[in-house]
Short mmCIF file of C-alpha atoms and ligand atoms in Angstrom, two decimals:
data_model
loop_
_atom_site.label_atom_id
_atom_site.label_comp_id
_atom_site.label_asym_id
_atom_site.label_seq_id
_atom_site.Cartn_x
_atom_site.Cartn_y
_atom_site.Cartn_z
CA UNK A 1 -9.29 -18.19 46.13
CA UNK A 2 -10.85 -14.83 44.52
CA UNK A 3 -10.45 -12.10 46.92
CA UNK A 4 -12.63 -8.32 45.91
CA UNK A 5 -11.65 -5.28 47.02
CA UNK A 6 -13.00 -1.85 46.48
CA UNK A 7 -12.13 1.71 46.06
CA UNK A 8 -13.11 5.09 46.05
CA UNK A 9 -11.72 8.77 45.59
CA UNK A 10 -12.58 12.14 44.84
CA UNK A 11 -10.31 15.37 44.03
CA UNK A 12 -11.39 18.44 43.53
CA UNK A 13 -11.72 20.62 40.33
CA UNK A 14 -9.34 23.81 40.20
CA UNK A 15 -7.72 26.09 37.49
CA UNK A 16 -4.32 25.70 36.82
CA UNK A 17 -4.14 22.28 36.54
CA UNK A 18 -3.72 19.29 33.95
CA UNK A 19 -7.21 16.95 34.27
CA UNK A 20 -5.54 13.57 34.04
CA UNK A 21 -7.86 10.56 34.05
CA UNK A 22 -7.03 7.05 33.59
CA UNK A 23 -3.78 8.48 32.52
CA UNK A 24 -5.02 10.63 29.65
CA UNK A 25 -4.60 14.62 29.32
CA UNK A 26 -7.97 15.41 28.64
CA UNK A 27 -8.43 18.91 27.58
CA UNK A 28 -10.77 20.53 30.14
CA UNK A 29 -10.88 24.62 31.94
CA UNK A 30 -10.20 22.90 34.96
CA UNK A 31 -7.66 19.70 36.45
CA UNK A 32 -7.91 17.65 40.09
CA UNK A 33 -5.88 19.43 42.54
CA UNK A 34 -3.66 16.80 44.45
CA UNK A 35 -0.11 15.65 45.51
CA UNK A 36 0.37 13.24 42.67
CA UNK A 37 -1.02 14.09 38.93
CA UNK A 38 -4.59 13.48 41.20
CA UNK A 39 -5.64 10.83 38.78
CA UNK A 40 -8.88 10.01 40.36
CA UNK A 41 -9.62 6.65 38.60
CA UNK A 42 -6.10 5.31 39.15
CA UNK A 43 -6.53 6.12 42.84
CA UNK A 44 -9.47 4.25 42.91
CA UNK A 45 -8.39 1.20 40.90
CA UNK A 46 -5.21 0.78 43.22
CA UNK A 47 -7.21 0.99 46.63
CA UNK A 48 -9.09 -1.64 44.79
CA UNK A 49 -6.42 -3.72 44.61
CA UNK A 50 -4.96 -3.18 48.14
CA UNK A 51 -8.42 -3.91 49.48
CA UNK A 52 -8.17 -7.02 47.51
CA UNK A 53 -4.81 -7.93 49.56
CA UNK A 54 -6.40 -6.66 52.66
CA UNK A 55 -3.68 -3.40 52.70
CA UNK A 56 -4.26 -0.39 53.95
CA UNK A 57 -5.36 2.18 51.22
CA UNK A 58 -3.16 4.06 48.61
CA UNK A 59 -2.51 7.04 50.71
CA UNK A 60 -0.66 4.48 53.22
CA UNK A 61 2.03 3.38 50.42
CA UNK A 62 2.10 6.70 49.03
CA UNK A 63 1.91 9.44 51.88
CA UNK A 64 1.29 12.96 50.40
CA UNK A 65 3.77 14.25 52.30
CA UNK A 66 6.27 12.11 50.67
CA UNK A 67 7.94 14.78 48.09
CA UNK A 68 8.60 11.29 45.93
CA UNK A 69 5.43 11.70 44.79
CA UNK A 70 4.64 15.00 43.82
CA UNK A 71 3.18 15.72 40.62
CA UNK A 72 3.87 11.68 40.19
CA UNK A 73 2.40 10.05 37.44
CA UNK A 74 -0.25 7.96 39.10
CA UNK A 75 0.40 4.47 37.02
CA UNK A 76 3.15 4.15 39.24
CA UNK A 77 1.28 3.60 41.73
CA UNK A 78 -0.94 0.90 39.81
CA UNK A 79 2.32 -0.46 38.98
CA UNK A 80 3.30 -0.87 42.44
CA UNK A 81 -0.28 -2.61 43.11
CA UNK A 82 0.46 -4.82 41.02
CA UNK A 83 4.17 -5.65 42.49
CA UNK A 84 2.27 -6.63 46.07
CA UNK A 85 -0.13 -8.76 44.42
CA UNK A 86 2.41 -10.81 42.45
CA UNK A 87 4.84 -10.99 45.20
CA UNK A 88 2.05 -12.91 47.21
CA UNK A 89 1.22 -14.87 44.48
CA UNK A 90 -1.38 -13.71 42.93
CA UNK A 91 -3.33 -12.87 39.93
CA UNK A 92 -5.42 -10.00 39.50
CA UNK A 93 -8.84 -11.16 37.63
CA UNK A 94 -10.28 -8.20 36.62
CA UNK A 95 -10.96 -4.19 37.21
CA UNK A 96 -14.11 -2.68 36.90
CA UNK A 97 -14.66 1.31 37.65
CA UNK A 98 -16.59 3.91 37.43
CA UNK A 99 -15.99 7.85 36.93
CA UNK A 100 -18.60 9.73 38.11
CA UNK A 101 -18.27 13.50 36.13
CA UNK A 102 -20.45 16.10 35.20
CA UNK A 103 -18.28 17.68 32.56
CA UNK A 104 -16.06 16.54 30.36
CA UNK A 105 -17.13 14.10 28.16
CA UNK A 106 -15.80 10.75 29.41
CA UNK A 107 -16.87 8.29 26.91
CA UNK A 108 -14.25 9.04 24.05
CA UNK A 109 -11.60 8.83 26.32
CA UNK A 110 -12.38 4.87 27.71
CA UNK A 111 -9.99 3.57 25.06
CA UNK A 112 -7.68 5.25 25.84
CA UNK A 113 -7.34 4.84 29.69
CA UNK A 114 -7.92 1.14 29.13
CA UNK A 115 -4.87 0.77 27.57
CA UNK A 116 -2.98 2.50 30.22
CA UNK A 117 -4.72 0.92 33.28
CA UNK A 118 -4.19 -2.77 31.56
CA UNK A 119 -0.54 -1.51 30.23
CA UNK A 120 0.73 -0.53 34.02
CA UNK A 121 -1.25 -3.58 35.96
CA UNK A 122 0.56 -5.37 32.93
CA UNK A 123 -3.00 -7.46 32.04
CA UNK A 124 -5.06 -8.02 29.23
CA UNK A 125 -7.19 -5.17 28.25
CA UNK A 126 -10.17 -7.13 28.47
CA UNK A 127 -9.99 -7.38 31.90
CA UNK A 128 -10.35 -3.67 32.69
CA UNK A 129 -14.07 -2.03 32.87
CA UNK A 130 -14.42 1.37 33.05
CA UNK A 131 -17.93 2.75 32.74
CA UNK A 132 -19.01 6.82 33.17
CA UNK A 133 -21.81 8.92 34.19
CA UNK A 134 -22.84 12.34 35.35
CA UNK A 135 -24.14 13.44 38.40
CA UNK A 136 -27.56 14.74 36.94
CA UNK A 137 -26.49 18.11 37.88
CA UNK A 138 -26.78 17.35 41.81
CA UNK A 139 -24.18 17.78 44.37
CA UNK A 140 -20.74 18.47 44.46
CA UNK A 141 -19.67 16.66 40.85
CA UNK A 142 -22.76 17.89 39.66
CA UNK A 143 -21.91 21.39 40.56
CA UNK A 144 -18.46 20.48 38.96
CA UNK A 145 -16.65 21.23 42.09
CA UNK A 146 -14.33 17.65 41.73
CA UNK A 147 -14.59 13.96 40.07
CA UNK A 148 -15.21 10.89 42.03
CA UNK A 149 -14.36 7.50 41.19
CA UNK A 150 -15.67 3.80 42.03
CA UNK A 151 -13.77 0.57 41.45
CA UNK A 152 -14.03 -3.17 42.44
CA UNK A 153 -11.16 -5.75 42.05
CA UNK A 154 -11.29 -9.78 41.76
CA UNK A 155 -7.75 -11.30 42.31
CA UNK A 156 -7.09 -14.63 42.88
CA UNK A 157 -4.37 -15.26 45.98
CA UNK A 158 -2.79 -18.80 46.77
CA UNK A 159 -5.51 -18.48 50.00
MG1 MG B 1 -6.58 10.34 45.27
#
């Protein structure tokens, strides 16, 4: 049966810190402040997946004020995903996710973060969307105050 989930997160932008998305560096003035490297896709992509199983959401497995998981890289957590969905069985169809950014430049980086996403859920490549866009200049990402992220997940479960 093809359960979907979805997911959502935002971190804000600060100096001082790495911007990791979809586990790529990507040189930028500012990074997401957070617990874990604050990779905002990831995040989004693995309460995807937990919504899928009907979990409670990433901040449930992985409590911020767990000191495991401090500047954690956040395919671990994708990885671990992945570990509740095959130990019920199942089989995730596919990803697909958008980052909503006003700066950087998103697009040359898809690749990139495909090939991590698929390489931690350990799935075919094709099977992962991410799209991007800007804000238009409104609101909080459009002010570049933080990066949000959307994702849906199909998996198919034994029921
Ligand atoms: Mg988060």
């Amino acid at each position: 049966m093809t359960h979907a989930g979805i997911g959502y997160d935002v971190h804000q932008l600060v100096e001082g810190r790495k911007l990791i998305l979809g586990g790529v560096e990507i040189p930028h003035s500012k990074g997401l402040d957070g617990h874990s490297d604050a990779d905002v896709l990831m995040h989004a992509i693995c309460d995807a997946l937990l919504g899928a199983l009907g979990e409670s959401d990433i901040g449930h497995f992985f409590p911020n004020t767990d000191p495991r998981w401090r500047g954690a890289p956040s395919k671990v957590f994708l990885h671990e995903a992945a570990k509740q969905i095959e130990f019920r069985g199942g089989r995730i169809i596919n990803i697909d996710s958008s980052l909503i950014a006003q700066e950087p430049k998103i697009a040359p980086h898809i690749q990139r973060m495909k090939e991590n996403i698929a390489g931690a859920l350990n799935i075919n490549i094709q099977r992962v969307g991410i799209k991007a866009t800007t804000n238009e200049r409104m609101g909080f990402i459009g002010r570049e105050e933080g990066i949000a992220a959307m994702a849906v997940a199909s998996v198919d479960l034994p029921e």
